[in-house]
PDB file of C-alpha atoms in Angstrom:
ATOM      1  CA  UNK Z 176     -16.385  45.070 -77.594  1.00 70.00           C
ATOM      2  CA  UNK Z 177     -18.606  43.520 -80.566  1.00 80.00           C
ATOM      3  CA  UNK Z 178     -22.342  44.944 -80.815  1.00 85.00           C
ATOM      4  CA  UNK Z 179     -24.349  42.937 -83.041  1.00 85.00           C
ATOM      5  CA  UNK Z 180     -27.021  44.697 -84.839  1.00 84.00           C
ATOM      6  CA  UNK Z 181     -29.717  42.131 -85.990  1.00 84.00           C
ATOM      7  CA  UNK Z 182     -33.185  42.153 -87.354  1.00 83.00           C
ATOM      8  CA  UNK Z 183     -35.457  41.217 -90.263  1.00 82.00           C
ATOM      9  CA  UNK Z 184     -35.510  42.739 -93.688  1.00 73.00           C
ATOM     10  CA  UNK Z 185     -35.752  46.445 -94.165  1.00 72.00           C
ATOM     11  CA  UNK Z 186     -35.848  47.259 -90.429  1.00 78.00           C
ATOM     12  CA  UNK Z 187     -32.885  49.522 -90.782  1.00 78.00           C
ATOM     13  CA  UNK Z 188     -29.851  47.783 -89.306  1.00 77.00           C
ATOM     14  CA  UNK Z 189     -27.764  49.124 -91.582  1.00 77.00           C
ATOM     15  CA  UNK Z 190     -29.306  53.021 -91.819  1.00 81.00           C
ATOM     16  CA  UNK Z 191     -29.360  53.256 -87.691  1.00 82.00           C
ATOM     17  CA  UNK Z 192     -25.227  53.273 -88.523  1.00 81.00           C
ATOM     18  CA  UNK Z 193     -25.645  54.685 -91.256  1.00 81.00           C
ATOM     19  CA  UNK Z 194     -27.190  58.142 -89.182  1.00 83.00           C
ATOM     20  CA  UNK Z 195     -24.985  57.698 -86.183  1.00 83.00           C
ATOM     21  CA  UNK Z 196     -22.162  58.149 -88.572  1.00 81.00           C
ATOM     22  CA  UNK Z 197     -23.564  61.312 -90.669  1.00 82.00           C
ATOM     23  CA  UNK Z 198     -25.326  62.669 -87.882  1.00 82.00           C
ATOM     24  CA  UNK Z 199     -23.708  62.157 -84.167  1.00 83.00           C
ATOM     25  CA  UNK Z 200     -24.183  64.721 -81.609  1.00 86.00           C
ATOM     26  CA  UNK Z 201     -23.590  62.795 -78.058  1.00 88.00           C
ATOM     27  CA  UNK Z 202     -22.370  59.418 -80.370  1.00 87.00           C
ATOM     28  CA  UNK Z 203     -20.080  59.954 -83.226  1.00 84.00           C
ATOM     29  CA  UNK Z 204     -18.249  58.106 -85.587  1.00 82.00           C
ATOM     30  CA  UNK Z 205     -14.425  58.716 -86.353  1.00 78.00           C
ATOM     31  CA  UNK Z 206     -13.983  59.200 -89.843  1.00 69.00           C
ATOM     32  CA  UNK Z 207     -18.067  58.968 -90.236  1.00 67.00           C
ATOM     33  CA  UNK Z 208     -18.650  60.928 -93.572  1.00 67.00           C
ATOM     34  CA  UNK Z 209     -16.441  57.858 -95.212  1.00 69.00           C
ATOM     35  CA  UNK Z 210     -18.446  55.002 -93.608  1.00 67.00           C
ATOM     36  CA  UNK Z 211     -21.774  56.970 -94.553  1.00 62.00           C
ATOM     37  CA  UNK Z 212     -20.145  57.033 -98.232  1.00 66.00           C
ATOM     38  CA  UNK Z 213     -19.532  53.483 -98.416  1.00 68.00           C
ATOM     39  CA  UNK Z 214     -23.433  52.471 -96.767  1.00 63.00           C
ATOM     40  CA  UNK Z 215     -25.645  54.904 -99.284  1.00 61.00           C
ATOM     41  CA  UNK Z 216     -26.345  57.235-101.451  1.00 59.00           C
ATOM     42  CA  UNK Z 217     -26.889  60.503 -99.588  1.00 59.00           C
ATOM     43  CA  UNK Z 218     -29.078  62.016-102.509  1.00 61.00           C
ATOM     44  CA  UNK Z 219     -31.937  59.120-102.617  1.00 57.00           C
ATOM     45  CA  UNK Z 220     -31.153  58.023 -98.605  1.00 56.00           C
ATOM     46  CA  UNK Z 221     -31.355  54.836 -99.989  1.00 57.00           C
ATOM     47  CA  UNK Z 222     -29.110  51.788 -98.504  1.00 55.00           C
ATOM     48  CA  UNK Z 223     -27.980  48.562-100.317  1.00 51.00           C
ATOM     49  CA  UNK Z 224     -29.251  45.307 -98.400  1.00 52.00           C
ATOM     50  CA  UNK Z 225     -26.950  43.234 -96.250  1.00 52.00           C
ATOM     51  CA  UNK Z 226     -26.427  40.042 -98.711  1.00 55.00           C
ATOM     52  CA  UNK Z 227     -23.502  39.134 -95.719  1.00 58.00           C
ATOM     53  CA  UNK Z 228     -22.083  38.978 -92.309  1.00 63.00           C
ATOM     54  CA  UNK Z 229     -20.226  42.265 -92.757  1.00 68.00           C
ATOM     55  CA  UNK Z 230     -17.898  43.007 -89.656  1.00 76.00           C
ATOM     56  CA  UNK Z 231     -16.535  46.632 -89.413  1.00 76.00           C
ATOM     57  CA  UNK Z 232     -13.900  48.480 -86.691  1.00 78.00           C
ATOM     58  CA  UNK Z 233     -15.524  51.735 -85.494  1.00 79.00           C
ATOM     59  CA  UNK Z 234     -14.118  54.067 -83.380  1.00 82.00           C
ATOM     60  CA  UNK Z 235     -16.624  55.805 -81.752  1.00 83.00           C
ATOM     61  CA  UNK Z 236     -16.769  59.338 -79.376  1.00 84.00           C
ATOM     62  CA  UNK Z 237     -19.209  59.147 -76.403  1.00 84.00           C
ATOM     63  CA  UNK Z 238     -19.900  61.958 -74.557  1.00 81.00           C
ATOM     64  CA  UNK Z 239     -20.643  60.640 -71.006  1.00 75.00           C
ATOM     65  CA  UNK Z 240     -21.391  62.692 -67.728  1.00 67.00           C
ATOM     66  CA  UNK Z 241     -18.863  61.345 -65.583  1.00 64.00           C
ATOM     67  CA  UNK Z 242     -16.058  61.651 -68.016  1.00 68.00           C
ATOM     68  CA  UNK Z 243     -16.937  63.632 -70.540  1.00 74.00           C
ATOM     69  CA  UNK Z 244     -15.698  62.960 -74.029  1.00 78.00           C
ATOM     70  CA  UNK Z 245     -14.524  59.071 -73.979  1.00 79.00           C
ATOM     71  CA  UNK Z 246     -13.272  57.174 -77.472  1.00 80.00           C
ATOM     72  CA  UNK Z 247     -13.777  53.947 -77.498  1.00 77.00           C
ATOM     73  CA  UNK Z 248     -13.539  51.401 -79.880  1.00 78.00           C
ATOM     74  CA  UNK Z 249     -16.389  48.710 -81.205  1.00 77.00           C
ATOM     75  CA  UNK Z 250     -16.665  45.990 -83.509  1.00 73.00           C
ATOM     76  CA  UNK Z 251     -19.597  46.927 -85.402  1.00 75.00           C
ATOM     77  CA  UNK Z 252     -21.264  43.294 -86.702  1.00 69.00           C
ATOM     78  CA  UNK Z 253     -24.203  44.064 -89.686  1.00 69.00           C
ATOM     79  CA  UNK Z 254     -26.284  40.850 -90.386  1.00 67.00           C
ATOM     80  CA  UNK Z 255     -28.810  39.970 -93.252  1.00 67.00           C
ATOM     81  CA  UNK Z 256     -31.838  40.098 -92.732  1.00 61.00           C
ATOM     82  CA  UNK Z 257     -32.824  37.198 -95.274  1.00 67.00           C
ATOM     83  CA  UNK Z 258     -31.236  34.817 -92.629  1.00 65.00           C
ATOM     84  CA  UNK Z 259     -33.639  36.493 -90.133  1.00 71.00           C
ATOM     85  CA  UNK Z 260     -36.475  36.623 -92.337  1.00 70.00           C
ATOM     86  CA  UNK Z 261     -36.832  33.479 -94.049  1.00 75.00           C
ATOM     87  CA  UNK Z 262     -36.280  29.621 -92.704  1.00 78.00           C
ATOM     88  CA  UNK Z 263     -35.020  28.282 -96.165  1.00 79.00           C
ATOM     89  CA  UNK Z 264     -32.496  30.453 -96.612  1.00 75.00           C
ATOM     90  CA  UNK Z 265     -31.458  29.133 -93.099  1.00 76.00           C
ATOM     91  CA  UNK Z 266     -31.558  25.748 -94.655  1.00 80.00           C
ATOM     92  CA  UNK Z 267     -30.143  26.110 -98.119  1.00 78.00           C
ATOM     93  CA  UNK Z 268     -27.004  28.249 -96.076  1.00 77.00           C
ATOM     94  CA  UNK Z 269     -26.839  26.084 -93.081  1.00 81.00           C
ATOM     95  CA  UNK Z 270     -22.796  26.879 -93.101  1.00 83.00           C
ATOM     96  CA  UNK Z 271     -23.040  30.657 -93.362  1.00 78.00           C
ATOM     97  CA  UNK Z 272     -26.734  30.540 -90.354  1.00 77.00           C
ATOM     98  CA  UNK Z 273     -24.116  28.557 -88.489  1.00 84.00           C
ATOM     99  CA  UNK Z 274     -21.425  31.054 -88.461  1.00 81.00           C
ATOM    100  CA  UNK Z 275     -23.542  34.050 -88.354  1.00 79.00           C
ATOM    101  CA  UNK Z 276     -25.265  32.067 -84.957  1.00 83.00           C
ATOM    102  CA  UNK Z 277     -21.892  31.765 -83.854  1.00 87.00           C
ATOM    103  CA  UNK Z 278     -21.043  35.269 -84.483  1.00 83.00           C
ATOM    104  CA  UNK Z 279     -24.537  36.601 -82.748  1.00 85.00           C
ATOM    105  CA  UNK Z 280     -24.270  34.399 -79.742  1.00 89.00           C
ATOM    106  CA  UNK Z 281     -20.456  35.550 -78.933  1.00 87.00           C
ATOM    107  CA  UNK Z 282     -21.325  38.736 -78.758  1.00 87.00           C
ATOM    108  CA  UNK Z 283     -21.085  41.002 -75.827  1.00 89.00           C
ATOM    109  CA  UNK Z 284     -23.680  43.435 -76.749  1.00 90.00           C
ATOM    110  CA  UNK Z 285     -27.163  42.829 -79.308  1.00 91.00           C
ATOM    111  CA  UNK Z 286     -29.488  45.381 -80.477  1.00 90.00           C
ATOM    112  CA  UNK Z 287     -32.821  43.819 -81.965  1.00 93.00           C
ATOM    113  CA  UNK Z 288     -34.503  46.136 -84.319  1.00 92.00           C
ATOM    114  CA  UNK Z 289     -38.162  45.701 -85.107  1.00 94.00           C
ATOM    115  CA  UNK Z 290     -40.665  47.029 -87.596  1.00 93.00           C
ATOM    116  CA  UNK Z 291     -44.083  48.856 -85.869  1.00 95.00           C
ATOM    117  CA  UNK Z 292     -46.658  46.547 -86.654  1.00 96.00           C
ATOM    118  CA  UNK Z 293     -50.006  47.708 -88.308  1.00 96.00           C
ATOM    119  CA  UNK Z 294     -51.727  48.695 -84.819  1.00 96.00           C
ATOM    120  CA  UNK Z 295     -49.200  51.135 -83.837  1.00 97.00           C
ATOM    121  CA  UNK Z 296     -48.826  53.086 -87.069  1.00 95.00           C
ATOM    122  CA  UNK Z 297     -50.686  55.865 -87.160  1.00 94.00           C
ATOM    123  CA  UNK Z 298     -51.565  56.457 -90.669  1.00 92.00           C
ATOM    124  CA  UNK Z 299     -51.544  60.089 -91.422  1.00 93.00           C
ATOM    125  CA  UNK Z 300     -47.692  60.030 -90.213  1.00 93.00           C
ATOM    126  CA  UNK Z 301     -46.979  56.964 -92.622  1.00 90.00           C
ATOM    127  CA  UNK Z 302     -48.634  59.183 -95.605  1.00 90.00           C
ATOM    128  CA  UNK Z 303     -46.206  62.355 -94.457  1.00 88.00           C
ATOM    129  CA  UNK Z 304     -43.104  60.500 -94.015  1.00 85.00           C
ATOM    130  CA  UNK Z 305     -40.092  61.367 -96.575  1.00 82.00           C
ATOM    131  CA  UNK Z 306     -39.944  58.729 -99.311  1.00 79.00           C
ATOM    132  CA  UNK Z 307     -37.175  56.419 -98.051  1.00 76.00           C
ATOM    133  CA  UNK Z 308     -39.102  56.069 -94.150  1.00 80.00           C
ATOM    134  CA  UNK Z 309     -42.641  54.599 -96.265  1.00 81.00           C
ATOM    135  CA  UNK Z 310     -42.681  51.026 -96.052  1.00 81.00           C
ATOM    136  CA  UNK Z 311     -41.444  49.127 -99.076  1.00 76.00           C
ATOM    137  CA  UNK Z 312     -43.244  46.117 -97.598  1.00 81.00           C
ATOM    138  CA  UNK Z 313     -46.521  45.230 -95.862  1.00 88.00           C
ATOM    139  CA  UNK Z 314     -46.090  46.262 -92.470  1.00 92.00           C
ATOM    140  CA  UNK Z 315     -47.011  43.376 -90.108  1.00 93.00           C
ATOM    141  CA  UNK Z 316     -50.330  42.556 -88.528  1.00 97.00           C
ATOM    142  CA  UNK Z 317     -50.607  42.709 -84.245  1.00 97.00           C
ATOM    143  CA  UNK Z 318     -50.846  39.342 -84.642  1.00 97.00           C
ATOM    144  CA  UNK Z 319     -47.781  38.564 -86.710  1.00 95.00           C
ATOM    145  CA  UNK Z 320     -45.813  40.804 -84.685  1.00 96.00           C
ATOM    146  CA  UNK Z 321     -46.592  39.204 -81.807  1.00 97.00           C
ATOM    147  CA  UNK Z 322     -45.625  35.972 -83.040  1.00 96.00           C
ATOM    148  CA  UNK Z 323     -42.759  37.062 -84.335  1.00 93.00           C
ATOM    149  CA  UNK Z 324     -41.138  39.074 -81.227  1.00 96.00           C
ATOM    150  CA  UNK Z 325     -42.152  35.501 -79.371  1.00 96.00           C
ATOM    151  CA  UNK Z 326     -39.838  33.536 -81.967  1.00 93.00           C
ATOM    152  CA  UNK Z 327     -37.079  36.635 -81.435  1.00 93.00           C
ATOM    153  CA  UNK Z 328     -37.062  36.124 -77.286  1.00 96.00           C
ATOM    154  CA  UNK Z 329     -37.222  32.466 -77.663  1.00 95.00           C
ATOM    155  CA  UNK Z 330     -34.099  32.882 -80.429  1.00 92.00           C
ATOM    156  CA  UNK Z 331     -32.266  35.426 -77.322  1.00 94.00           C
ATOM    157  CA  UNK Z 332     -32.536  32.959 -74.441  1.00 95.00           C
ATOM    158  CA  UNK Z 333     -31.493  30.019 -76.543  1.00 92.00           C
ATOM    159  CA  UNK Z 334     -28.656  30.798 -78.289  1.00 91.00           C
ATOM    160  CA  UNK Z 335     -27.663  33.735 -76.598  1.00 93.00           C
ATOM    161  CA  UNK Z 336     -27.285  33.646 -72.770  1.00 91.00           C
ATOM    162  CA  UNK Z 337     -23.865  34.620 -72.889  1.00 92.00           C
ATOM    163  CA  UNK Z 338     -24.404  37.881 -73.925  1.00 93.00           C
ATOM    164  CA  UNK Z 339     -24.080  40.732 -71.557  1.00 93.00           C
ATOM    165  CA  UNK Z 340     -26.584  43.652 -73.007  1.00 94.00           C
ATOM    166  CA  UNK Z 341     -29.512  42.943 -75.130  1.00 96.00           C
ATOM    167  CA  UNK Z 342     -31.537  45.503 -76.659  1.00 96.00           C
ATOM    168  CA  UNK Z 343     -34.185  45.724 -77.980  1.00 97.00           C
ATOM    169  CA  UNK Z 344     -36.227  48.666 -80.263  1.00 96.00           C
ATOM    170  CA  UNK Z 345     -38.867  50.029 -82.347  1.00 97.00           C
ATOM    171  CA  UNK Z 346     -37.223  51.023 -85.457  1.00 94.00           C
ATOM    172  CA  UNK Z 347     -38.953  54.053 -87.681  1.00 93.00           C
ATOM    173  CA  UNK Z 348     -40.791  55.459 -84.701  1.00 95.00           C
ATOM    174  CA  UNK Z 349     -41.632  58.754 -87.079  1.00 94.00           C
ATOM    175  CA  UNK Z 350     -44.617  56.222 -88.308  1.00 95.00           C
ATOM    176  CA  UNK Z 351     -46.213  55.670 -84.973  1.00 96.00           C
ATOM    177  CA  UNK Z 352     -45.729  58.866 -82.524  1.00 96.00           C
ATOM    178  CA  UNK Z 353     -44.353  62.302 -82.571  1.00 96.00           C
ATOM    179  CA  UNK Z 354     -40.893  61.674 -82.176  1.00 96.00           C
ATOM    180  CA  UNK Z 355     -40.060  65.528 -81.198  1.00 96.00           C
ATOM    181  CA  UNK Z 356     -42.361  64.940 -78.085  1.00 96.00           C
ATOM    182  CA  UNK Z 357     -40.934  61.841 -76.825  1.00 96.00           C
ATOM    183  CA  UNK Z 358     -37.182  63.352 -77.906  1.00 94.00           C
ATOM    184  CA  UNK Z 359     -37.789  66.196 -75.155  1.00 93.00           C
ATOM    185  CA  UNK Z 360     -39.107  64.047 -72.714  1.00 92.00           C
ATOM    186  CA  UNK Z 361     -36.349  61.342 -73.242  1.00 91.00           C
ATOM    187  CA  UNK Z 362     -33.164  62.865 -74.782  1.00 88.00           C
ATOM    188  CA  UNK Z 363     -29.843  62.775 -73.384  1.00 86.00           C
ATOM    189  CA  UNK Z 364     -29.228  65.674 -70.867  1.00 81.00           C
ATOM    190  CA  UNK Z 365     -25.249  66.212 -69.937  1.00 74.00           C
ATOM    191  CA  UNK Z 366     -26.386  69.232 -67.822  1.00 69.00           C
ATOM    192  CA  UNK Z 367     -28.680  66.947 -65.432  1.00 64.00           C
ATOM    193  CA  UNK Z 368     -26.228  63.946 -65.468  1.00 61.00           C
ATOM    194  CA  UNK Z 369     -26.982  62.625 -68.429  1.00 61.00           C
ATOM    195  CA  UNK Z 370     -30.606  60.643 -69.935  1.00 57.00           C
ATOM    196  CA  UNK Z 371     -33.724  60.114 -68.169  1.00 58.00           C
ATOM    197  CA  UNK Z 372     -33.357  56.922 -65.787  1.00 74.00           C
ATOM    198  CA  UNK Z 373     -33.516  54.003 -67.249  1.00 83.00           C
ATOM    199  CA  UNK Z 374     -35.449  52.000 -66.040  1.00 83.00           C
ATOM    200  CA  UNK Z 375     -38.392  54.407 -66.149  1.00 89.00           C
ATOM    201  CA  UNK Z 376     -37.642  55.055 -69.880  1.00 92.00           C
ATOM    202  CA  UNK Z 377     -38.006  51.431 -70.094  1.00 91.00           C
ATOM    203  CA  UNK Z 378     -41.244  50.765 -68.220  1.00 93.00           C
ATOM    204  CA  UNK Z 379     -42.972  54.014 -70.302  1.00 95.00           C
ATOM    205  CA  UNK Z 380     -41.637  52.269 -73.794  1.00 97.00           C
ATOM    206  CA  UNK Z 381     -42.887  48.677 -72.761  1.00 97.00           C
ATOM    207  CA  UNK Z 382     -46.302  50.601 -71.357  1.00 97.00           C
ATOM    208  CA  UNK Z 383     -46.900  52.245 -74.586  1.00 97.00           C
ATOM    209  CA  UNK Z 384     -45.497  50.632 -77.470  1.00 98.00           C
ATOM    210  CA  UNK Z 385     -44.487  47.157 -76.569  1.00 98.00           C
ATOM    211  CA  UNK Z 386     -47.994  46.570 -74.753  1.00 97.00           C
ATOM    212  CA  UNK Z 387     -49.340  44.034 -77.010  1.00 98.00           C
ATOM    213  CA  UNK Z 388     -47.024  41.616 -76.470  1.00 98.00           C
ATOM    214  CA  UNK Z 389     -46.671  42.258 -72.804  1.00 97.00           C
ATOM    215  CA  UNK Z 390     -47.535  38.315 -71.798  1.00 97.00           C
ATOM    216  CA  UNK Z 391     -44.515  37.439 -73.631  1.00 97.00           C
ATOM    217  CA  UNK Z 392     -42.348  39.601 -72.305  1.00 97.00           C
ATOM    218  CA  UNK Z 393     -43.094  39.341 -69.035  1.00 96.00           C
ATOM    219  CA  UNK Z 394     -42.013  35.523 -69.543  1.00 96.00           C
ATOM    220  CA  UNK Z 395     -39.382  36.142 -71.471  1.00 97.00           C
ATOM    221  CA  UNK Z 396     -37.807  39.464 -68.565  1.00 95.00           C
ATOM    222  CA  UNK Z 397     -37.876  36.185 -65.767  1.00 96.00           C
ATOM    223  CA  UNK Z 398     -35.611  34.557 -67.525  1.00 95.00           C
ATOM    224  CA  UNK Z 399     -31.325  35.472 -66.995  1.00 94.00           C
ATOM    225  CA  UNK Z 400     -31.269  36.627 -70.181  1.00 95.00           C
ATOM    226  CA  UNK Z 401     -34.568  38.864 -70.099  1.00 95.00           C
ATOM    227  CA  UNK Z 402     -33.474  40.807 -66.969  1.00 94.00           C
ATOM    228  CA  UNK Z 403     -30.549  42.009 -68.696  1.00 94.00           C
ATOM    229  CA  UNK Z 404     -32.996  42.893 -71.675  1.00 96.00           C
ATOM    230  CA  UNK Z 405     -33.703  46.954 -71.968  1.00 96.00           C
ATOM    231  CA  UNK Z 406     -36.678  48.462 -74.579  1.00 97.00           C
ATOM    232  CA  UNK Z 407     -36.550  51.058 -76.896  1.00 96.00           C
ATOM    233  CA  UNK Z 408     -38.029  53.283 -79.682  1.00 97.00           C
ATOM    234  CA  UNK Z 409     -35.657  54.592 -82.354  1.00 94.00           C
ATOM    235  CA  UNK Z 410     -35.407  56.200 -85.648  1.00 94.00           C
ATOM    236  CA  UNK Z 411     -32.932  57.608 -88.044  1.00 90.00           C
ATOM    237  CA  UNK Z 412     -34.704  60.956 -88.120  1.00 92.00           C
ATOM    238  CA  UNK Z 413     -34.008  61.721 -84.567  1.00 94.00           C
ATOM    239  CA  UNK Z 414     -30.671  61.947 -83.332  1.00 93.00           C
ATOM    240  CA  UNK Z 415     -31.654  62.185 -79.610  1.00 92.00           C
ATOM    241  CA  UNK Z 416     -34.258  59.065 -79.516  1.00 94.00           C
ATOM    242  CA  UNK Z 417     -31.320  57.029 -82.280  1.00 93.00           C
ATOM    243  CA  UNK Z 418     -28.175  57.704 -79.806  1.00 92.00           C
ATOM    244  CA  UNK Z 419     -30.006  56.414 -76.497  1.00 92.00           C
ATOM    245  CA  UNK Z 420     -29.553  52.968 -76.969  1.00 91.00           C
ATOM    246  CA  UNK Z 421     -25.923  53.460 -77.369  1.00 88.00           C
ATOM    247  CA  UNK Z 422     -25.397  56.065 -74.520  1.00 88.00           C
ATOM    248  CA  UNK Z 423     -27.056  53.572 -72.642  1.00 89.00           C
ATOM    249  CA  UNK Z 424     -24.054  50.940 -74.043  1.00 87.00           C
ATOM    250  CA  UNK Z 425     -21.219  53.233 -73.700  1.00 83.00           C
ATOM    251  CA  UNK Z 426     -20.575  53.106 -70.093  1.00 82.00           C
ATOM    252  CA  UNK Z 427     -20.042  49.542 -70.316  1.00 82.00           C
ATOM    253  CA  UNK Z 428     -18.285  49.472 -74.032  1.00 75.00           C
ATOM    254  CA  UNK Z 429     -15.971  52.168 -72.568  1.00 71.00           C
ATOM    255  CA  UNK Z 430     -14.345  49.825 -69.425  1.00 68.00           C
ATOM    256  CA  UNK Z 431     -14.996  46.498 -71.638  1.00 63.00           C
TER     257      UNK Z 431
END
């Protein structure tokens, strides 16, 4: 099964692998120390930009209530976020945006990572986050967000109704709530059955964090596509709130 990671710039495609490989407690990587070798420099944390379409094999253990330990196997597909980020690039590449399009939209699963936008960030967490979590870039306005998670839905139910799981997340949630709160309340749990249901996980992120843009998503879930769209908050730094969106994959990666 291929799950497409895609995103703007500096959003953190490439580190959410990046810590599900160095890291995994309920989500690991075979083999993960090499992968995390070949992304970045473990001293600095610091991870080399996506110039390319980069498609990797991973072989993956998910522990899952029902079965316990399961392997199973995913075609990990890392995207640049210059193609994402800026329309002439689009242009002056229209042979490479075509294949990468092609690439997204065949997809069985996507997972959409966002930047918090300047509302949500609360700024005393920005100034005590470890050097490579501070934004290299100005964060975006409400506004811009807004706009820009409109052109991101609009993107999803145009050129990618075929696709079976979309999600969609937060990335870097250390900058705009305490992520040790919402891990208790939200983490995996293989003695209850597993995580908290999901569709009241959803509901409390799209309540909370995705609230501002609420009129466009609530266009957006009516369409095919949208009801088959789940929300989420994630972040490197916190293995429970990082491995949810996959443990919420796995069931379906695993009998793909």
């Amino acid at each position: 099964m291929s799950v497409t990671i895609i995103g703007d710039r500096k959003t953190g495609k490439t580190s959410m692998v990046r810590a599900l490989a160095e890291h995994g407690k309920y989500v690991k990587v075979a083999n993960g120390q090499n992968l995390v070798l070949d992304l970045y420099d473990p001293d600095s944390k610091l991870i080399a930009g996506t110039d390319e379409m980069q498609e990797r094999s991973l072989v993956v253990d998910v522990d899952m209530p029902a079965t316990g330990e399961r392997r199973i196997k995913v075609s990990w597909i890392d995207t640049p976020g210059e193609f994402w980020s800026n329309p002439q690039q689009r242009k002056d590449f229209a042979g490479a945006w075509q294949a990468l399009e092609t690439k997204v939209s065949s997809s069985q699963a996507l997972i959409l990572l966002l930047p918090p936008h300047q509302g949500l960030v609360q700024q005393v967490l920005v100034n005590n986050a470890p050097s490579h979590l501070q934004p290299t870039t100005r964060l975006p306005t409400t506004e811009q967000w807004v706009n820009r998670l409109a052109w991101w839905l609009e993107f999803l139910e145009r050129k990618c109704r075929g696709v079976k799981h979309v999600l969609i997340g937060i990335h870097k949630a250390d900058l705009f709530c305490d992520v040790l709160v919402e891990s208790n309340n939200w983490r995996y749990r293989p003695d209850r059955g597993g995580a908290s249901p999901w569709y009241e996980y959803q509901d409390y992120v799209l309540d909370i964090y995705f609230t501002v843009a609420s009129k466009e998503i609530r266009k957006y879930k009516s369409t095919e596509i949208g009801s088959r769209t789940r929300f989420f908050i994630t972040t490197t730094e916190n293995q429970d709130l990082l491995e949810l969106p996959w443990l919420y994959l796995a069931p379906y990666i695993a009998y793909y």
